[in-house]
């Protein structure tokens, strides 16, 4: 990592050594990364990518860590965090919003409201960044990024700028082309529509109210733990199998919403994975339905 550290000093890029990943995931779980870098622009990302390639260093990019579970032994990689160092938001024309990958979705929702733009209300309260939201085609309450996302700018694995747009984004349920192409999303373009500000605000407040009343937001988690099986709801299946409140170590199936595995206190990555395995096996045995984890696990 020595050359990467020297590079960060040279280009004035913030970094931290032996950084606990528990500080960078909403689960509050995870061991150390040997190096974490916080680029401020695409040029810094390009230099980091190229240097990592030259040194044969694995590079892992994350945003707010809201859909991520990190191994207890940490990540054997340089972790690039796109956060408020890269979080600009601007209006393009009358109905297009450009947001850098590190901007939080909730901020972009408020920006859309300020400009009387509708279409992103569903994302109000999703605790992720724009890059992460585009990467996994985040969604809630019948809406998803696919409905409004028209283009992403990125840096590829060789350090070249590029973009994908429209059908080339390959957006489907909790998936995008970026799952497969190893590119780093640097910005997103959202096509919205003009609407009445009062109506937009009312819908946003309705969604956030529902979220607060039904989801265990008082505990660390990574949001919905399992993908929605076709024709079913994961939380309902888990509850029907009497697993609500089931615990392994510090991990627990939320008593408020069985679709969430939470960090009740001191949970490890192993606790969460063991509990998820119990849920998956029990649901399959009793219901004949296979559950697939929505949370990404990395080490």
Coordinates of C-alpha atoms in Angstrom, one line a residue, residues 70-247:
X70 CA -17.9 -6.8 6.0
X71 CA -16.1 -9.9 7.3
X72 CA -14.9 -9.9 10.9
X73 CA -11.3 -10.2 9.7
X74 CA -11.7 -7.1 7.6
X75 CA -11.1 -6.4 3.9
X76 CA -7.9 -7.4 2.2
X77 CA -7.9 -4.5 -0.1
X78 CA -7.7 -0.7 -0.5
X79 CA -11.2 0.6 0.1
X80 CA -12.3 3.6 -1.9
X81 CA -15.1 5.5 -0.2
X82 CA -17.2 7.8 -2.2
X83 CA -18.9 10.0 0.4
X84 CA -19.4 13.7 1.0
X85 CA -16.0 14.4 -0.6
X86 CA -17.9 13.7 -3.9
X87 CA -21.5 14.8 -3.3
X88 CA -22.3 17.7 -5.6
X89 CA -25.9 17.9 -6.9
X90 CA -27.0 20.2 -9.8
X91 CA -30.0 20.8 -12.0
X92 CA -29.6 20.2 -15.8
X93 CA -32.3 21.9 -17.8
X94 CA -35.8 21.8 -16.3
X95 CA -36.1 18.2 -15.4
X96 CA -32.7 16.5 -15.1
X97 CA -30.7 16.1 -11.9
X98 CA -27.0 15.2 -11.9
X99 CA -25.6 14.0 -8.6
X100 CA -22.1 12.7 -7.8
X101 CA -21.9 9.2 -6.6
X102 CA -21.2 10.2 -3.0
X103 CA -24.4 12.3 -2.6
X104 CA -26.9 10.7 -0.3
X105 CA -30.2 9.8 -1.9
X106 CA -32.2 11.6 0.8
X107 CA -30.4 14.8 -0.2
X108 CA -31.2 14.3 -3.8
X109 CA -34.8 13.7 -2.9
X110 CA -34.9 17.1 -1.1
X111 CA -33.2 18.8 -4.0
X112 CA -35.8 17.4 -6.3
X113 CA -38.6 18.7 -4.0
X114 CA -37.0 22.2 -3.9
X115 CA -37.1 22.2 -7.7
X116 CA -40.7 20.8 -7.9
X117 CA -39.5 17.6 -9.6
X118 CA -41.4 14.3 -9.1
X119 CA -40.4 10.7 -9.6
X120 CA -37.8 10.1 -6.8
X121 CA -40.2 10.2 -3.8
X122 CA -39.9 6.4 -3.3
X123 CA -36.2 6.9 -2.4
X124 CA -36.9 9.3 0.5
X125 CA -35.4 7.5 3.5
X126 CA -33.3 4.9 1.6
X127 CA -30.0 5.2 3.6
X128 CA -27.7 4.9 0.6
X129 CA -25.6 7.0 -1.7
X130 CA -26.5 7.7 -5.3
X131 CA -23.7 5.4 -6.5
X132 CA -24.9 2.6 -4.4
X133 CA -28.5 3.2 -5.4
X134 CA -27.7 3.0 -9.0
X135 CA -25.4 0.0 -8.6
X136 CA -28.1 -2.1 -7.0
X137 CA -31.1 -0.4 -8.6
X138 CA -32.5 0.5 -5.2
X139 CA -36.2 0.6 -4.7
X140 CA -39.1 0.9 -2.2
X141 CA -42.8 1.3 -2.2
X142 CA -43.3 0.3 -5.8
X143 CA -40.6 2.6 -7.2
X144 CA -37.0 1.9 -8.2
X145 CA -34.0 3.8 -9.6
X146 CA -34.8 2.1 -13.0
X147 CA -37.8 4.5 -13.2
X148 CA -35.7 7.6 -13.3
X149 CA -32.1 6.7 -13.9
X150 CA -31.1 7.4 -17.5
X151 CA -27.3 7.6 -17.3
X152 CA -24.2 6.9 -15.2
X153 CA -20.7 8.2 -15.6
X154 CA -17.9 5.9 -14.5
X155 CA -14.2 5.1 -14.3
X156 CA -13.4 1.6 -15.7
X157 CA -11.0 -0.9 -14.2
X158 CA -8.2 0.5 -16.4
X159 CA -8.7 4.1 -15.2
X160 CA -10.6 5.4 -18.3
X161 CA -13.7 7.6 -18.1
X162 CA -16.9 6.3 -19.7
X163 CA -20.6 6.1 -19.2
X164 CA -23.6 3.8 -19.7
X165 CA -27.1 5.0 -20.5
X166 CA -30.7 3.8 -21.0
X167 CA -31.0 0.1 -21.8
X168 CA -27.2 -0.4 -21.4
X169 CA -27.5 0.1 -17.7
X170 CA -29.2 -3.3 -17.6
X171 CA -31.4 -2.4 -14.7
X172 CA -33.4 -5.2 -13.1
X173 CA -34.5 -6.2 -9.6
X174 CA -31.6 -5.2 -7.3
X175 CA -29.2 -5.4 -10.2
X176 CA -27.4 -3.3 -12.8
X177 CA -24.6 -3.7 -15.4
X178 CA -22.2 -2.4 -12.7
X179 CA -22.5 -5.7 -10.8
X180 CA -20.6 -7.3 -13.6
X181 CA -18.3 -4.7 -15.3
X182 CA -16.1 -3.6 -12.3
X183 CA -16.5 0.1 -13.2
X184 CA -16.7 2.7 -10.5
X185 CA -19.8 4.9 -10.7
X186 CA -18.9 8.5 -10.3
X187 CA -22.2 10.3 -11.1
X188 CA -25.8 9.6 -12.0
X189 CA -28.4 11.4 -14.2
X190 CA -32.1 11.3 -13.1
X191 CA -34.9 12.2 -15.5
X192 CA -37.8 13.5 -13.5
X193 CA -41.0 15.5 -14.2
X194 CA -42.4 18.8 -13.0
X195 CA -45.2 18.5 -10.5
X196 CA -46.8 20.3 -7.6
X197 CA -44.4 20.8 -4.7
X198 CA -47.1 20.3 -2.1
X199 CA -48.1 16.9 -3.6
X200 CA -44.4 15.8 -3.8
X201 CA -43.8 16.7 -0.2
X202 CA -46.9 14.9 1.0
X203 CA -45.9 11.7 -0.8
X204 CA -42.3 11.9 0.6
X205 CA -43.7 12.4 4.1
X206 CA -46.0 9.5 3.7
X207 CA -43.2 7.2 2.6
X208 CA -40.9 8.3 5.5
X209 CA -43.7 7.9 8.0
X210 CA -44.4 4.3 6.8
X211 CA -40.7 3.6 6.9
X212 CA -40.3 4.8 10.5
X213 CA -43.4 3.0 11.7
X214 CA -42.7 -0.4 10.1
X215 CA -38.9 -0.7 10.0
X216 CA -36.4 -1.2 12.9
X217 CA -34.5 2.1 12.2
X218 CA -33.4 2.3 15.8
X219 CA -30.9 -0.6 15.3
X220 CA -28.0 -0.9 12.9
X221 CA -28.8 -3.1 9.9
X222 CA -28.3 -3.2 6.2
X223 CA -32.0 -2.7 5.3
X224 CA -33.9 -5.6 3.8
X225 CA -31.9 -8.7 4.3
X226 CA -33.3 -10.9 1.6
X227 CA -34.5 -10.2 -1.9
X228 CA -38.2 -10.6 -2.6
X229 CA -38.9 -14.1 -3.8
X230 CA -41.3 -14.1 -6.8
X231 CA -44.9 -14.2 -5.5
X232 CA -43.9 -13.8 -1.9
X233 CA -42.5 -11.4 0.7
X234 CA -39.4 -12.6 2.5
X235 CA -40.4 -11.0 5.8
X236 CA -43.8 -12.7 5.8
X237 CA -42.3 -16.1 5.1
X238 CA -39.8 -15.7 7.9
X239 CA -42.5 -14.6 10.3
X240 CA -44.7 -17.5 9.3
X241 CA -41.8 -19.8 10.2
X242 CA -41.9 -18.3 13.7
X243 CA -38.4 -16.8 13.3
X244 CA -39.3 -13.3 14.4
X245 CA -37.0 -12.4 17.2
X246 CA -34.7 -15.3 16.6
X247 CA -31.1 -14.4 17.6

